[in-house]
PDB file of C-alpha atoms in Angstrom:
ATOM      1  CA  UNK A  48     128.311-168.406  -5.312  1.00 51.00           C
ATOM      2  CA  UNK A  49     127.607-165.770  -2.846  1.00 49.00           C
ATOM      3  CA  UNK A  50     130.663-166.967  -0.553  1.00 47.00           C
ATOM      4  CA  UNK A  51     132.865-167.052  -3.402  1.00 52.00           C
ATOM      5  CA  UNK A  52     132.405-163.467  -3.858  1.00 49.00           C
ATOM      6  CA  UNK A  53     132.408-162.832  -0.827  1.00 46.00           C
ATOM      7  CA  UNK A  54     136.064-164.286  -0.308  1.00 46.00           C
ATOM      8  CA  UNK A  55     137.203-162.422  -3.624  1.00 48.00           C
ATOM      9  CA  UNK A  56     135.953-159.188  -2.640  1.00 46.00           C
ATOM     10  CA  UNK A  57     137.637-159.340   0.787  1.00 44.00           C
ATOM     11  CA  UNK A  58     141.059-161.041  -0.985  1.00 47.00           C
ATOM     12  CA  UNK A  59     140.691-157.991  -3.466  1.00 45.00           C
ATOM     13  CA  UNK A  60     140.603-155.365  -0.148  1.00 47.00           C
ATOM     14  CA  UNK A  61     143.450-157.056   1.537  1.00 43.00           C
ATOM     15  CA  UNK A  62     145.496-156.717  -1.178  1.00 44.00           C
ATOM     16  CA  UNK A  63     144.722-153.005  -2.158  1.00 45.00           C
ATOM     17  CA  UNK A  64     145.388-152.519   1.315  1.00 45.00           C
ATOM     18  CA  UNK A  65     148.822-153.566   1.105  1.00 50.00           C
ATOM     19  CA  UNK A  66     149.844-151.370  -1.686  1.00 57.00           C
ATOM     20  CA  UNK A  67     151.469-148.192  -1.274  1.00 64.00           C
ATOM     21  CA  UNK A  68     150.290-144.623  -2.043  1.00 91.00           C
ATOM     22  CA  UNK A  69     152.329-142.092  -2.037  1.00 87.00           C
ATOM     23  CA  UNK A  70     151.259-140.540   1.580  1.00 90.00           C
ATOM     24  CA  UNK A  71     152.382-144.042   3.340  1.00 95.00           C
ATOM     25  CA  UNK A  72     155.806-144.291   4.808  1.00 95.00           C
ATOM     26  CA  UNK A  73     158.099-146.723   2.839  1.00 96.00           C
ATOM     27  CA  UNK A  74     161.414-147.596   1.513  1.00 96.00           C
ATOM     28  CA  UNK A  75     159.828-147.485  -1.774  1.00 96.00           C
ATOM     29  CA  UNK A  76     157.898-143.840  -1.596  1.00 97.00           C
ATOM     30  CA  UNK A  77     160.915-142.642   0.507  1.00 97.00           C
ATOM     31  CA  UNK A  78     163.390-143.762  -1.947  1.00 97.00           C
ATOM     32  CA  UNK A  79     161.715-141.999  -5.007  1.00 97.00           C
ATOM     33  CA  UNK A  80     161.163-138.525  -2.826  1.00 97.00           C
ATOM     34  CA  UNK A  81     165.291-138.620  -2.080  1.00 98.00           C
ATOM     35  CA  UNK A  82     165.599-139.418  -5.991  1.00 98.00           C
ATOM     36  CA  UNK A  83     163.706-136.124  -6.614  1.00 97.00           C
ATOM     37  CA  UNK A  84     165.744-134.362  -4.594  1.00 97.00           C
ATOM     38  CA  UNK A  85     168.961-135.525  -6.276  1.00 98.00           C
ATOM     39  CA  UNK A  86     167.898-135.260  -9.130  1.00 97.00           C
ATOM     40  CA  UNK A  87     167.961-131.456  -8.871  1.00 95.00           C
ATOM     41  CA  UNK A  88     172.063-131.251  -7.972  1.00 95.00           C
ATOM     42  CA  UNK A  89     175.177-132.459  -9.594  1.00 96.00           C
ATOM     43  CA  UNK A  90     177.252-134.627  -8.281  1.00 97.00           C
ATOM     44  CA  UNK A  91     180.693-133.328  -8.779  1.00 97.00           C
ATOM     45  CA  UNK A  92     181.810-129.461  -9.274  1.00 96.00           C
ATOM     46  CA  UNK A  93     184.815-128.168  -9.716  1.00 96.00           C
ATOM     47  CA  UNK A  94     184.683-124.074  -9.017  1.00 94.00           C
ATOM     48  CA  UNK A  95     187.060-122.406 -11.789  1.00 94.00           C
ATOM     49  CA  UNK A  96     184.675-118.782 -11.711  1.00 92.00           C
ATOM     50  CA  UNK A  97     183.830-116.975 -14.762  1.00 92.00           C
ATOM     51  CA  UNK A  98     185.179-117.174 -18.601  1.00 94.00           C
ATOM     52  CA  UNK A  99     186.456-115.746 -20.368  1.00 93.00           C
ATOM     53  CA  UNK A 100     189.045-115.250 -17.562  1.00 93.00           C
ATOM     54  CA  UNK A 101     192.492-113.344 -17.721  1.00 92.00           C
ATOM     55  CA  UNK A 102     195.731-113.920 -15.562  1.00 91.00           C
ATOM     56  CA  UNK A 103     199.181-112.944 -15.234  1.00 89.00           C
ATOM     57  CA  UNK A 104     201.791-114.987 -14.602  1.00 79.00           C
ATOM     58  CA  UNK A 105     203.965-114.645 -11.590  1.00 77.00           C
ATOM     59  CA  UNK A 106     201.170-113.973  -8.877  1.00 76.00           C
ATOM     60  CA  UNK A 107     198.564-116.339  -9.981  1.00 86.00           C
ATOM     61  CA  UNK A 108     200.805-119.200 -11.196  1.00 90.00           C
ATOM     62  CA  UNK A 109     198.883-122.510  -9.034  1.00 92.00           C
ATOM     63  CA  UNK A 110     195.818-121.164 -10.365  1.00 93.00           C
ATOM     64  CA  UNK A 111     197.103-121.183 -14.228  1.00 94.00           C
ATOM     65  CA  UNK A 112     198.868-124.818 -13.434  1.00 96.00           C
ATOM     66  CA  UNK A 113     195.372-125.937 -12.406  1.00 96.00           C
ATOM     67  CA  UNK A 114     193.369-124.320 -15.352  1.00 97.00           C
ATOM     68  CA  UNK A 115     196.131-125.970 -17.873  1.00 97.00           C
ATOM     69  CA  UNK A 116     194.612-129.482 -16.947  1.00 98.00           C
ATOM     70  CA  UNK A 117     191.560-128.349 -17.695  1.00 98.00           C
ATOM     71  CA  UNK A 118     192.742-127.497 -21.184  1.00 98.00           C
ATOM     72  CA  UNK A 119     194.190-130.947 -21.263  1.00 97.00           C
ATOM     73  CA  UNK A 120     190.686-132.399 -20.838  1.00 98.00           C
ATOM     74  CA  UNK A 121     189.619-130.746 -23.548  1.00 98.00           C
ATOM     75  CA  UNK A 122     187.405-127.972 -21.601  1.00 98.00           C
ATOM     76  CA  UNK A 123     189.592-125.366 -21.679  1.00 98.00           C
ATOM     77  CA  UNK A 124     191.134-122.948 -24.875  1.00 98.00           C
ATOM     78  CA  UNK A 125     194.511-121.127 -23.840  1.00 97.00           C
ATOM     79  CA  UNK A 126     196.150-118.359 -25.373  1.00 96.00           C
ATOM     80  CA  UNK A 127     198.859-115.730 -24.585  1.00 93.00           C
ATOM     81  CA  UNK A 128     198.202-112.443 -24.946  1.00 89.00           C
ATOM     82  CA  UNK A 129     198.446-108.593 -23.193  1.00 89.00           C
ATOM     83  CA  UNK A 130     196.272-109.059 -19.836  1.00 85.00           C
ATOM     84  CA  UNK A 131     194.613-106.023 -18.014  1.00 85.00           C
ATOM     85  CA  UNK A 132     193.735-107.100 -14.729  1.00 79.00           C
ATOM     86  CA  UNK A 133     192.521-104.975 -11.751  1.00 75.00           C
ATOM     87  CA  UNK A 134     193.407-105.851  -8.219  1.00 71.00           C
ATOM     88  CA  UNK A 135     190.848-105.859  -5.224  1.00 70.00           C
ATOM     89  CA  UNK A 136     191.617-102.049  -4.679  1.00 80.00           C
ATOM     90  CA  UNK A 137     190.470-101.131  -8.693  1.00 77.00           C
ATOM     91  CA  UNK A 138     194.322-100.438  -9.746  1.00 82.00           C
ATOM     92  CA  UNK A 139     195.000-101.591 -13.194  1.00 83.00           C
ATOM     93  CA  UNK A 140     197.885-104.206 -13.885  1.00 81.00           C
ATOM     94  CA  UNK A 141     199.391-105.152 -17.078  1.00 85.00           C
ATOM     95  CA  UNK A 142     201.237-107.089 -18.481  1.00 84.00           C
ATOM     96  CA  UNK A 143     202.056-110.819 -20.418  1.00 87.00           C
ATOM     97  CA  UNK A 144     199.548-113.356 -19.450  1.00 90.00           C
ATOM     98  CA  UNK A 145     197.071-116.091 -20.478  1.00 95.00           C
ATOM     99  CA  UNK A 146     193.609-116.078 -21.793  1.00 95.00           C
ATOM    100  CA  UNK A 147     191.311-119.211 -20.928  1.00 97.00           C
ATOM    101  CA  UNK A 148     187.801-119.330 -22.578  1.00 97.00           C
ATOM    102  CA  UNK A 149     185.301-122.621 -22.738  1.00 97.00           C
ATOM    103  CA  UNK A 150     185.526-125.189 -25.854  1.00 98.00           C
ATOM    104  CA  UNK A 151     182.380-126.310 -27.283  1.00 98.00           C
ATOM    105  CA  UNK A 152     182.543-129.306 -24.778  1.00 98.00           C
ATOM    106  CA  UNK A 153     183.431-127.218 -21.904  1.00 98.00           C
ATOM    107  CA  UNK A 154     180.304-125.229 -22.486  1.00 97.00           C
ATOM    108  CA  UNK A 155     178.286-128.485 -22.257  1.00 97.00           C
ATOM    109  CA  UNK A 156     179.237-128.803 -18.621  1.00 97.00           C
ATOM    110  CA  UNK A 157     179.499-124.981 -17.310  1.00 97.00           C
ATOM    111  CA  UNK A 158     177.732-123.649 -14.886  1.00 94.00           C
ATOM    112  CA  UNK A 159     177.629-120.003 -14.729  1.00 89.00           C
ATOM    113  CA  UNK A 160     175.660-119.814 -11.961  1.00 85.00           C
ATOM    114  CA  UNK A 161     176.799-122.234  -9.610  1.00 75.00           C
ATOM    115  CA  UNK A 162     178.976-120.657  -6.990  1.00 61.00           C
ATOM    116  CA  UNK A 163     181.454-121.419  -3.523  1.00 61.00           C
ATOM    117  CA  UNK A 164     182.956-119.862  -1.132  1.00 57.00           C
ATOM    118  CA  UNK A 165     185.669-118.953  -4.960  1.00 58.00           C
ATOM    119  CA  UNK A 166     182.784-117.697  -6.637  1.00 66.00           C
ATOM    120  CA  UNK A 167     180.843-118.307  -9.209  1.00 80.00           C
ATOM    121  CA  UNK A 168     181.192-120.625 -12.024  1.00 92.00           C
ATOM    122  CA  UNK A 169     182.020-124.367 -12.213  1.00 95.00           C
ATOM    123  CA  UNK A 170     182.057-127.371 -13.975  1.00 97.00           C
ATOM    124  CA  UNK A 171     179.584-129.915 -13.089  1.00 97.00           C
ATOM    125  CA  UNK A 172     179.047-133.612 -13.854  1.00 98.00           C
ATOM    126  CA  UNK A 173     177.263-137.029 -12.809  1.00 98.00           C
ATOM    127  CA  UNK A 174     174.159-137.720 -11.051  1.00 97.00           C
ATOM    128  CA  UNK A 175     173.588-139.023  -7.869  1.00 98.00           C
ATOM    129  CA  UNK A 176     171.279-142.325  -7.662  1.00 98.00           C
ATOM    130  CA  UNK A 177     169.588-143.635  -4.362  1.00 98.00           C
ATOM    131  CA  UNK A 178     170.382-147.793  -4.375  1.00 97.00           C
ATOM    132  CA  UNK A 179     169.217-148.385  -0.763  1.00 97.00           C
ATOM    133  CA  UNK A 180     166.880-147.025   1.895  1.00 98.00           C
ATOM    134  CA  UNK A 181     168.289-148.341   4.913  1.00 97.00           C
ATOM    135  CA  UNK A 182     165.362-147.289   7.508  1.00 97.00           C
ATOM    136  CA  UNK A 183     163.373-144.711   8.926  1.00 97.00           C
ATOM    137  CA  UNK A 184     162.240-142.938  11.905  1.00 97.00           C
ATOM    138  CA  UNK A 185     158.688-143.526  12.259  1.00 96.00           C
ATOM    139  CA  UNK A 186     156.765-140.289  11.088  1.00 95.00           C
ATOM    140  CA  UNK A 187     156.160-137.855  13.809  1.00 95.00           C
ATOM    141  CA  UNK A 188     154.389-134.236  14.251  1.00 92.00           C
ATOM    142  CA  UNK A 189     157.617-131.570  14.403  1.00 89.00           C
ATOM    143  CA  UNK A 190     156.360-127.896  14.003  1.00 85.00           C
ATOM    144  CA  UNK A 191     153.100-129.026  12.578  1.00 87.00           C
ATOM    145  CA  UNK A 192     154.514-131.334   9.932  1.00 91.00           C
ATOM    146  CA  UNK A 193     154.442-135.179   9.284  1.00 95.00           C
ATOM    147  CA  UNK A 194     158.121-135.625   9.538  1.00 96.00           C
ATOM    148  CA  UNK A 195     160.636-138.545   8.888  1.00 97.00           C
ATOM    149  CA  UNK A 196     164.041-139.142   8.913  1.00 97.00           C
ATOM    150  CA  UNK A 197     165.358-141.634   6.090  1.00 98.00           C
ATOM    151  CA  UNK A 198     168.645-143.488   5.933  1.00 98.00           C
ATOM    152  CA  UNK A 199     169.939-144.153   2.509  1.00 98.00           C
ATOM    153  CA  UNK A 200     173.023-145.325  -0.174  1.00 98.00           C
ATOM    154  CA  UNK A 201     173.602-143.615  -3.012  1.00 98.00           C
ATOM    155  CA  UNK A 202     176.172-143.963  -5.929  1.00 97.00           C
ATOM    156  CA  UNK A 203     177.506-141.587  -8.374  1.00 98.00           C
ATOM    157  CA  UNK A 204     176.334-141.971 -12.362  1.00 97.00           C
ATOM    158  CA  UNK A 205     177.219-140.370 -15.602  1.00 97.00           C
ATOM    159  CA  UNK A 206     180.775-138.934 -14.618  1.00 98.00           C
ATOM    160  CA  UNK A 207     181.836-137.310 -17.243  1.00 98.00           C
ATOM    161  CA  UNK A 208     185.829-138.390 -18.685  1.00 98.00           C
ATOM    162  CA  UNK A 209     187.158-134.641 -17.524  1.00 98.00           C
ATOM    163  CA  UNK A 210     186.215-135.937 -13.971  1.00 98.00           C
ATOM    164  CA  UNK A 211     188.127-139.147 -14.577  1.00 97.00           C
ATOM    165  CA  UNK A 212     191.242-137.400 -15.424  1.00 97.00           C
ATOM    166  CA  UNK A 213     194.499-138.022 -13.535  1.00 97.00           C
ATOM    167  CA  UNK A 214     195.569-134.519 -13.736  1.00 97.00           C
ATOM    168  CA  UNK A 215     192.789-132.840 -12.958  1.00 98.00           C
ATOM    169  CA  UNK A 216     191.517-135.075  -9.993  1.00 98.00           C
ATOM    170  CA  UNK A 217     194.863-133.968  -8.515  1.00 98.00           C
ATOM    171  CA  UNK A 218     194.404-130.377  -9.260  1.00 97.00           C
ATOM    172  CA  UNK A 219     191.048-130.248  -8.184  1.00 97.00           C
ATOM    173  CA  UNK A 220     190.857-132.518  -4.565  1.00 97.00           C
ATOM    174  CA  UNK A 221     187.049-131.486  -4.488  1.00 95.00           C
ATOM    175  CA  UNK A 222     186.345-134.431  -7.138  1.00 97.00           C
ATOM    176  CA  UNK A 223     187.574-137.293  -4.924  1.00 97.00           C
ATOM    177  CA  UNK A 224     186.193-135.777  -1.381  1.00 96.00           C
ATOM    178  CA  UNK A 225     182.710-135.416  -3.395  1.00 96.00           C
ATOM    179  CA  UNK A 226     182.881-139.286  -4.608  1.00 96.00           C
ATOM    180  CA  UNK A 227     183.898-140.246  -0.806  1.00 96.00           C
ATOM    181  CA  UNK A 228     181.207-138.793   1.095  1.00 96.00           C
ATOM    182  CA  UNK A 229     178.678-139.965  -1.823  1.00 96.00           C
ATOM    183  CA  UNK A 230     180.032-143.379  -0.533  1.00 94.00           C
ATOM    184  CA  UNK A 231     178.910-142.591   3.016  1.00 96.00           C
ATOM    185  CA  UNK A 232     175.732-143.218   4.470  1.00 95.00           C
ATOM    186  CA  UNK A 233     173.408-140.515   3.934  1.00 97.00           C
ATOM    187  CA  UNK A 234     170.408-139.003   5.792  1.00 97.00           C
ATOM    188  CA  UNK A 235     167.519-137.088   4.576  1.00 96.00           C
ATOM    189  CA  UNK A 236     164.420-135.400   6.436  1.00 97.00           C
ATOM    190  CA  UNK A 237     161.578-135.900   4.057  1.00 97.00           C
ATOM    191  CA  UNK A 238     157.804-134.318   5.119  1.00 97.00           C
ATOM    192  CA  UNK A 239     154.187-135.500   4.068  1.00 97.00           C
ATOM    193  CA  UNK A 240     152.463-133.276   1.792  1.00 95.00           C
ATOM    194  CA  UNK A 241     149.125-133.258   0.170  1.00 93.00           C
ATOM    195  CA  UNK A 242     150.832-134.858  -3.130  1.00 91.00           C
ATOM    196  CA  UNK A 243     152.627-137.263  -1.062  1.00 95.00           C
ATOM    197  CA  UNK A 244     156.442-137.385   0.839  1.00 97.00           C
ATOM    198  CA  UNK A 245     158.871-134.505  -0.638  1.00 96.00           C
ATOM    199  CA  UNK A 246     162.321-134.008   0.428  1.00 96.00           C
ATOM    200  CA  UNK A 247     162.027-130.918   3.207  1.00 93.00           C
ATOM    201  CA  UNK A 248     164.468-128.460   0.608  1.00 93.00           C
ATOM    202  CA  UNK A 249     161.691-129.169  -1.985  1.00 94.00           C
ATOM    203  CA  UNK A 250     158.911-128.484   0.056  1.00 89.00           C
ATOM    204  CA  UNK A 251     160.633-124.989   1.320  1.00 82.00           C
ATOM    205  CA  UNK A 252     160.986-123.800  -2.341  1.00 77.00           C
ATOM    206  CA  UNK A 253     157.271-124.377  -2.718  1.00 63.00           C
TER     207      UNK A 253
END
């Protein structure tokens, strides 16, 4: 009886002892700390700036043709009207123009805040999801953190049908370059925390 328990405690041990918790280094704690991180980001944004915005014709004409197909995904209102613009100087210009401002479903996808090299304001969709971790360096002291570099796959969810439309896919290149390099192999340095492994941009907001 004694050896019996004797076996099951020690069968018990082994087995606890190969389970993860969320300070070892594995595909599996790895893969849910690069999840976090995604999880925080879009996947695809277009940058459009601010709405309402104002234009007139002749000198902004590629960035009205590009706007329209955004009002032919339904994101977009239009309307002609008197436009008072003011160039990078502060001089007033007047004149006939166009008026864009978000539709209820634009609104839903907005981001005011979200800004490039343009500016701010885009429209954002889908979510990035981690299907792989590759490998791994093995964790190593850098600057007195546990560091590790993962490998990883990733695909793009959730894209919304605005990002699946002809016109604007080919008014806005960004959307197929972001769903390219998604496709790519991806890297990400990941460092061992109290609470576990956390994606090093995580850990810096802390």
């Amino acid at each position: 009886m004694k050896f019996k328990m004797l076996a099951s405690i020690v069968i018990a041990g082994v087995a606890l002892a190969g389970c993860d918790n969320n300070q070892t280094a594995s595909e599996r704690n790895f893969k849910k700390s690069i999840q976090d991180y995604l999880d925080t980001k879009p996947a695809i944004c277009i940058n459009t700036g601010s709405f309402p915005a104002g234009f007139l014709a002749p000198p902004n004409t590629r960035t009205i043709e590009q706007l329209d197909t955004l009002v032919d995904a339904g994101l977009l209102n239009k309307a002609n009207k008197q436009i008072v613009v003011k160039d990078m100087w502060g001089t007033e210009k007047s004149g006939d123009g166009v008026e864009f401002t978000l539709t209820s479903e634009g609104q839903k996808f907005f981001d005011a805040t979200k800004a490039d090299f343009s500016g701010r304001g885009s429209f954002c969709t889908g979510k990035f999801v981690v299907t792989e971790v590759t490998n791994f360096t093995e964790p190593a002291e850098r600057g007195g953190q546990k560091v590790s570099i993962a490998n990883f796959k990733q695909k793009i969810e959730d894209v919304a049908p605005w990002a699946k439309n002809e016109k604007v896919i080919a008014a806005y290149p960004q959307i197929k370059t972001s769903q390219e390099r998604a496709e790519k192999s991806q890297q990400s340095p990941l460092v061992l925390t109290n609470n576990g492994w956390i994606h090093i941009a995580l850990f810096n907001q802390k």
